[in-house]
Coordinates of C-alpha atoms in Angstrom, one line a residue:
M1 CA 117.8 102.6 83.8
K2 CA 117.1 102.7 87.2
I3 CA 114.2 105.3 88.5
A4 CA 114.1 105.8 92.6
S5 CA 111.9 108.4 94.9
Y6 CA 113.1 108.8 98.6
N7 CA 111.4 111.0 101.4
V8 CA 114.9 111.8 102.7
E9 CA 113.4 114.0 105.3
N10 CA 115.9 116.6 105.4
M11 CA 119.7 116.5 104.6
F12 CA 121.0 118.5 107.3
L13 CA 118.8 120.8 109.4
R14 CA 115.2 120.3 110.2
P15 CA 112.4 122.2 111.5
L16 CA 112.5 121.4 115.3
A17 CA 108.8 120.8 115.4
L18 CA 109.1 118.4 112.7
Y19 CA 111.1 116.2 115.4
D20 CA 111.3 116.9 118.7
P21 CA 113.9 115.1 120.6
A22 CA 112.3 114.8 123.6
T23 CA 109.2 112.6 122.4
K24 CA 111.1 111.8 118.8
A25 CA 107.8 112.8 117.2
A26 CA 106.2 115.9 115.6
N27 CA 105.0 118.6 117.9
E28 CA 101.5 118.8 116.4
P29 CA 100.4 121.6 118.4
I30 CA 103.4 124.0 117.1
L31 CA 103.1 122.8 113.6
Q32 CA 99.3 123.4 113.6
A33 CA 99.7 126.7 115.2
F34 CA 102.5 128.0 113.0
A35 CA 100.2 126.8 109.7
R36 CA 97.3 128.7 111.1
L37 CA 99.3 131.9 111.8
T38 CA 100.9 132.0 108.5
T39 CA 97.3 132.3 107.0
L40 CA 96.3 134.8 109.4
L41 CA 98.8 137.1 108.9
A42 CA 98.7 136.9 105.0
K43 CA 95.7 138.5 105.6
D44 CA 94.6 142.1 104.2
S45 CA 92.7 142.7 107.5
Y46 CA 93.3 141.8 111.2
A47 CA 90.7 143.5 112.7
A48 CA 88.8 139.8 113.2
D49 CA 91.7 137.9 113.9
K50 CA 93.5 139.8 116.8
A51 CA 92.9 137.6 119.4
E52 CA 93.5 134.3 117.4
I53 CA 97.1 135.7 116.5
L54 CA 97.9 136.6 119.9
S55 CA 96.8 132.7 121.0
L56 CA 99.0 131.3 118.6
L57 CA 101.6 133.6 118.9
D58 CA 101.4 132.5 122.6
T59 CA 101.3 128.7 121.2
L60 CA 104.3 129.3 119.7
E61 CA 105.9 130.3 123.1
L62 CA 106.6 133.6 121.6
L63 CA 104.8 135.6 124.2
P64 CA 105.4 137.9 126.4
K65 CA 109.0 138.4 124.6
Y66 CA 107.4 137.6 121.1
D67 CA 110.6 137.8 119.0
D68 CA 112.2 134.5 119.9
S69 CA 111.2 130.9 121.4
K70 CA 112.4 127.5 121.2
W71 CA 110.2 126.6 118.0
A72 CA 109.9 129.7 116.2
E73 CA 111.4 133.3 115.5
L74 CA 109.3 136.5 114.5
K75 CA 110.8 138.5 111.8
E76 CA 110.1 142.0 111.7
I77 CA 111.8 143.7 109.0
R78 CA 109.2 147.1 108.8
D79 CA 107.3 148.6 111.5
W80 CA 106.1 146.0 114.3
L81 CA 103.1 143.5 114.3
L82 CA 102.6 143.8 118.2
T83 CA 102.5 146.5 120.5
D84 CA 105.2 147.5 122.5
P85 CA 105.6 144.5 125.2
K86 CA 106.8 146.5 128.0
K87 CA 103.9 148.5 128.0
P88 CA 101.0 146.2 128.5
P89 CA 98.3 145.0 127.5
L90 CA 99.6 143.4 124.7
D91 CA 97.9 143.9 121.2
V92 CA 98.2 143.6 117.8
Q93 CA 98.8 146.9 116.3
A94 CA 99.3 146.2 112.7
K95 CA 96.1 146.7 110.8
G96 CA 96.9 144.1 108.0
R97 CA 99.1 142.6 106.2
Q98 CA 100.2 145.8 104.4
D99 CA 100.8 147.6 107.5
W100 CA 104.3 145.7 108.5
V101 CA 107.1 143.6 106.6
G102 CA 107.6 140.4 108.8
W103 CA 107.0 136.4 109.1
V104 CA 106.9 133.6 111.5
E105 CA 109.9 131.0 110.7
L106 CA 110.1 127.6 112.7
K107 CA 113.6 127.2 114.0
K108 CA 115.8 124.3 112.9
G109 CA 118.0 122.1 114.6
E110 CA 120.9 119.8 113.2
I111 CA 120.3 116.3 112.1
N112 CA 122.1 113.5 113.8
Q113 CA 125.2 112.7 111.7
T114 CA 124.6 109.4 111.4
A115 CA 121.1 109.7 110.4
T116 CA 122.2 111.6 107.4
Q117 CA 125.1 109.0 106.7
N118 CA 122.5 106.6 106.5
T119 CA 120.2 108.2 104.0
A120 CA 123.2 108.3 101.7
R121 CA 124.0 104.5 102.5
V122 CA 120.1 103.7 101.1
M123 CA 121.0 106.0 97.9
A124 CA 124.0 104.3 97.5
E125 CA 122.3 100.8 97.9
V126 CA 119.5 101.9 95.4
D127 CA 122.0 103.2 92.5
A128 CA 119.4 104.7 90.7
D129 CA 120.3 106.7 87.5
V130 CA 117.3 109.0 88.6
Q131 CA 116.7 109.9 92.2
V132 CA 113.6 111.8 92.8
V133 CA 114.0 113.4 96.6
V134 CA 111.4 114.5 98.9
E135 CA 111.9 117.1 101.9
V136 CA 115.2 118.7 100.8
E137 CA 116.0 122.1 102.8
S138 CA 117.6 123.9 99.7
R139 CA 119.7 123.6 96.5
S140 CA 123.0 124.0 98.1
A141 CA 122.0 121.0 101.0
L142 CA 121.3 118.9 98.1
Q143 CA 124.8 119.9 96.5
R144 CA 126.5 119.2 99.6
F145 CA 125.2 116.1 100.5
N146 CA 125.9 114.6 96.9
E147 CA 129.6 115.8 97.1
Y148 CA 130.7 115.3 100.4
V149 CA 128.0 112.8 102.0
L150 CA 127.4 110.4 99.4
A151 CA 130.4 110.3 97.9
Q152 CA 132.5 109.4 101.0
V153 CA 130.1 106.7 101.4
L154 CA 131.0 105.3 97.9
K155 CA 134.3 105.6 98.4
E156 CA 133.9 103.8 101.5
Q157 CA 131.8 100.9 99.7
G158 CA 134.4 101.0 97.0
H159 CA 132.0 101.4 94.2
G160 CA 129.8 104.0 92.2
Q161 CA 129.9 107.8 91.6
P162 CA 128.1 110.5 93.0
F163 CA 125.4 112.0 91.0
A164 CA 126.5 114.7 88.2
H165 CA 123.4 116.6 88.3
A166 CA 121.4 118.2 91.5
M167 CA 118.5 120.6 91.0
L168 CA 115.7 121.8 93.4
V169 CA 113.5 125.2 93.2
D170 CA 112.1 126.5 96.4
G171 CA 108.2 125.6 96.5
N172 CA 105.7 126.6 98.6
D173 CA 106.3 125.1 102.0
P174 CA 107.4 127.7 104.7
R175 CA 109.3 125.3 106.5
G176 CA 111.7 124.7 103.8
I177 CA 110.9 121.1 102.7
D178 CA 111.0 121.0 98.9
V179 CA 111.4 118.2 96.1
G180 CA 114.3 117.6 93.6
L181 CA 115.9 115.5 91.3
L182 CA 119.5 114.0 91.6
T183 CA 121.0 112.5 87.9
K184 CA 123.5 110.1 86.9
A185 CA 126.0 111.7 84.1
G186 CA 124.0 109.6 81.2
A187 CA 120.9 111.5 82.2
P188 CA 121.2 115.1 82.3
I189 CA 118.3 117.5 83.1
V190 CA 117.8 119.3 80.3
G191 CA 114.6 121.2 81.3
M192 CA 112.3 122.4 83.9
R193 CA 108.6 123.7 84.1
S194 CA 107.5 124.6 88.0
H195 CA 104.0 125.0 89.0
V196 CA 104.7 126.6 92.2
D197 CA 102.4 129.7 91.1
D198 CA 99.2 127.3 89.7
D199 CA 96.1 128.7 91.3
R200 CA 93.3 126.8 89.4
L201 CA 92.2 123.9 87.8
K202 CA 90.5 124.0 84.4
S203 CA 87.0 123.4 86.0
E204 CA 87.1 126.0 88.4
P205 CA 85.8 129.7 87.2
R206 CA 88.5 132.0 88.5
P207 CA 91.8 131.7 90.2
G208 CA 92.2 130.8 94.0
H209 CA 94.8 130.2 96.3
A210 CA 98.0 127.9 95.1
I211 CA 97.3 124.5 94.7
F212 CA 100.5 122.9 95.7
S213 CA 101.8 122.9 99.2
R214 CA 105.5 122.3 97.6
D215 CA 105.1 122.0 94.0
C216 CA 104.9 119.5 91.2
I217 CA 107.9 120.3 89.1
E218 CA 108.6 118.8 85.8
F219 CA 111.8 117.7 85.0
E220 CA 112.9 116.6 81.7
V221 CA 115.8 114.3 81.5
A222 CA 117.4 113.2 78.5
I223 CA 118.0 109.5 77.9
G224 CA 121.8 108.5 77.3
S225 CA 121.0 105.7 75.2
G226 CA 119.4 108.4 72.5
G227 CA 116.1 107.7 72.7
P228 CA 113.1 109.8 73.5
P229 CA 113.4 112.0 76.9
L230 CA 111.8 111.1 80.2
L231 CA 109.4 113.7 81.9
M232 CA 109.3 113.6 85.9
L233 CA 106.6 114.8 87.7
V234 CA 108.2 115.3 91.0
N235 CA 105.4 115.8 93.9
H236 CA 105.4 116.0 97.9
L237 CA 101.2 116.4 98.5
K238 CA 99.5 117.9 101.2
S239 CA 99.8 115.7 104.5
K240 CA 96.7 114.6 106.2
R241 CA 97.3 117.1 109.1
D242 CA 94.9 119.8 109.5
G243 CA 92.3 118.1 107.4
G244 CA 94.2 117.9 104.2
D245 CA 92.0 115.7 102.3
E246 CA 90.2 118.5 100.1
V247 CA 93.8 120.1 99.5
R248 CA 95.2 116.8 98.6
K249 CA 92.4 116.0 96.1
R250 CA 92.5 118.9 94.5
Q251 CA 96.6 118.8 94.1
A252 CA 95.9 115.4 92.6
K253 CA 93.6 116.6 90.3
R254 CA 96.2 119.2 89.1
V255 CA 98.9 116.4 88.6
K256 CA 96.3 114.8 86.4
E257 CA 95.7 117.6 84.4
I258 CA 99.4 118.3 84.0
Y259 CA 99.7 114.6 82.7
R260 CA 96.9 114.6 80.5
D261 CA 98.2 118.0 79.2
R262 CA 101.7 116.0 78.6
R263 CA 100.4 112.7 77.0
D264 CA 98.2 115.1 74.3
E265 CA 101.6 116.6 73.4
G266 CA 103.2 113.0 72.5
W267 CA 104.9 112.3 75.8
E268 CA 105.1 108.6 76.2
R269 CA 107.4 108.1 79.1
I270 CA 106.3 110.0 81.9
V271 CA 107.0 109.4 85.9
V272 CA 104.7 110.9 88.6
A273 CA 107.0 110.5 91.4
G274 CA 107.4 111.0 95.1
D275 CA 105.2 111.3 98.2
L276 CA 101.6 111.5 97.8
N277 CA 100.7 111.3 101.4
D278 CA 97.7 108.9 100.9
T279 CA 96.9 105.3 100.1
P280 CA 96.1 104.0 96.7
D281 CA 92.6 103.3 97.4
S282 CA 91.6 107.1 99.0
A283 CA 89.4 109.4 97.7
P284 CA 91.7 112.0 97.3
L285 CA 94.4 110.2 95.1
H286 CA 91.2 108.9 93.1
P287 CA 91.6 111.2 90.3
L288 CA 95.6 110.5 89.4
I289 CA 95.1 106.9 90.0
A290 CA 91.7 105.2 88.8
E291 CA 91.0 108.4 86.5
T292 CA 94.5 108.2 84.2
D293 CA 96.3 105.4 82.4
L294 CA 99.1 105.9 85.2
K295 CA 100.0 102.6 86.3
D296 CA 101.9 101.8 89.9
V297 CA 105.0 100.0 89.8
S298 CA 104.2 98.1 92.8
D299 CA 101.3 96.2 90.8
H300 CA 103.6 94.7 88.4
S301 CA 104.6 91.2 88.8
G302 CA 108.4 91.8 88.9
F303 CA 108.0 94.1 91.8
D304 CA 109.4 92.6 95.1
S305 CA 107.8 94.9 98.5
D306 CA 109.6 92.7 100.9
G307 CA 106.3 91.4 102.4
V308 CA 105.4 94.6 104.0
P309 CA 102.5 96.5 102.1
G310 CA 103.7 100.0 101.7
T311 CA 106.5 102.5 102.2
Y312 CA 106.3 104.6 105.1
G313 CA 107.1 103.7 109.0
S314 CA 106.6 100.4 111.3
R315 CA 103.0 99.9 109.6
G316 CA 104.3 100.0 106.0
E317 CA 101.6 102.3 104.9
K318 CA 101.5 103.3 101.0
I319 CA 102.5 106.4 100.7
D320 CA 105.5 106.9 98.3
Y321 CA 105.0 106.4 94.5
L322 CA 106.5 105.9 91.4
L323 CA 103.4 106.0 88.8
L324 CA 104.3 105.2 85.2
S325 CA 102.7 105.7 81.9
P326 CA 101.9 102.7 79.7
A327 CA 105.0 102.9 78.0
L328 CA 107.4 102.6 80.9
F329 CA 105.2 100.4 82.5
A330 CA 105.8 98.0 79.5
S331 CA 109.4 98.3 79.9
I332 CA 109.7 97.5 83.8
R333 CA 112.5 94.8 84.5
G334 CA 111.8 94.5 88.3
G335 CA 111.3 96.9 91.2
G336 CA 111.3 97.1 95.0
V337 CA 112.0 99.1 98.3
N338 CA 115.0 99.5 100.3
R339 CA 113.8 100.0 103.8
K340 CA 117.1 99.5 105.5
G341 CA 117.0 103.5 106.9
V342 CA 113.5 102.7 108.7
W343 CA 113.8 102.3 112.0
R344 CA 111.3 99.7 112.7
D345 CA 108.9 99.7 116.0
P346 CA 109.4 96.6 118.2
R347 CA 105.5 96.5 118.1
S348 CA 105.4 96.2 114.3
E349 CA 104.1 93.1 112.8
Y350 CA 106.5 93.6 110.1
D351 CA 110.2 93.1 110.2
W352 CA 113.2 93.7 108.0
P353 CA 116.9 94.3 107.9
R354 CA 118.1 97.4 108.8
L355 CA 121.8 99.1 108.3
Q356 CA 124.1 97.9 110.9
T357 CA 124.8 101.8 111.4
L358 CA 121.1 102.0 112.5
T359 CA 121.1 101.7 116.2
D360 CA 118.9 104.3 117.5
P361 CA 115.5 105.9 116.2
D362 CA 117.4 109.4 115.8
E363 CA 119.7 107.4 113.1
A364 CA 117.2 106.4 111.1
G365 CA 117.8 107.8 107.3
S366 CA 114.2 108.5 107.1
D367 CA 110.7 107.1 107.9
H368 CA 110.1 106.4 104.6
A369 CA 111.6 103.6 102.4
A370 CA 113.2 104.2 99.4
I371 CA 110.8 102.7 96.1
W372 CA 112.8 101.8 92.7
V373 CA 112.0 100.5 89.3
D374 CA 114.5 99.1 86.8
L375 CA 113.5 99.8 83.3
D376 CA 114.7 98.3 79.6
L377 CA 115.5 101.8 78.3

């Protein structure tokens, strides 16, 4: 059985701030302003934050009109956040979260069609039985990608079938980048458990904010050969943006707790997979990698890294993982990465073969390589 993880960076639509066509990079000021504004607008009282709210709306280019810009849109369902822009000076009139119904959304744009097809071409080459997907905008997008784009690529190549099962549950990220799972007919998804509402660690005295930026969703996958089921813990931990180290460390601790709980319940076949947004030797990932018996597939003698240390970008940074319980690690037959959909910066010290259809950075299937492992189950 082959298991893979791939950060696909959305299938069809992506927030424009995550990829600014003008700079071919994320617009960090817009993303930071959006994240901060979302936090402030959730407060019970805006009394101490009115000036900052106005400043953040201005950064998002929502002022003076304040309802629409290139990057974002202010949705007001009941009552108003601000005073009438036609009657200056403009101010925050809502007293707090309970005083109005609304939110700010990042605008989305269509992804380059060739890029979406290249994402499918990488998946087709990997040909996993169980495929973790990271940064997918919705289950319907995942289904459409599988049924139309991936199916067409497989037809062109003359081999293989699309996945039989596609599952995704919306997580906590307001940008709509979630984690999901695709499986072949011989590996049906027979159970799920979400941790989207987890708000405390066992060591914490009382609940706090939601732990996971997206989710740590558990998928129970039946094995066609009739053996014990597989438990997939699918993750996308907090990025390093906005001082995310402490958040990511708390998330890693919670994943460790979930993993240990399942092991105590008798589960032997467990995979912790996805984009953990940090390197193996980092302090935030220490609880998960150094304080459990999970083993990284890239440490196996049969793993082919193709000479690049990791999975992300031109520098090959290691942030995408398949961490296996001891029983699964012992069954490894081989593993590797497929980075043919990643655009290589000419200044990179590394090189790798690219898809023939990848001729421009906008056509990259992802900034991430797909990582995979073949197990004897």
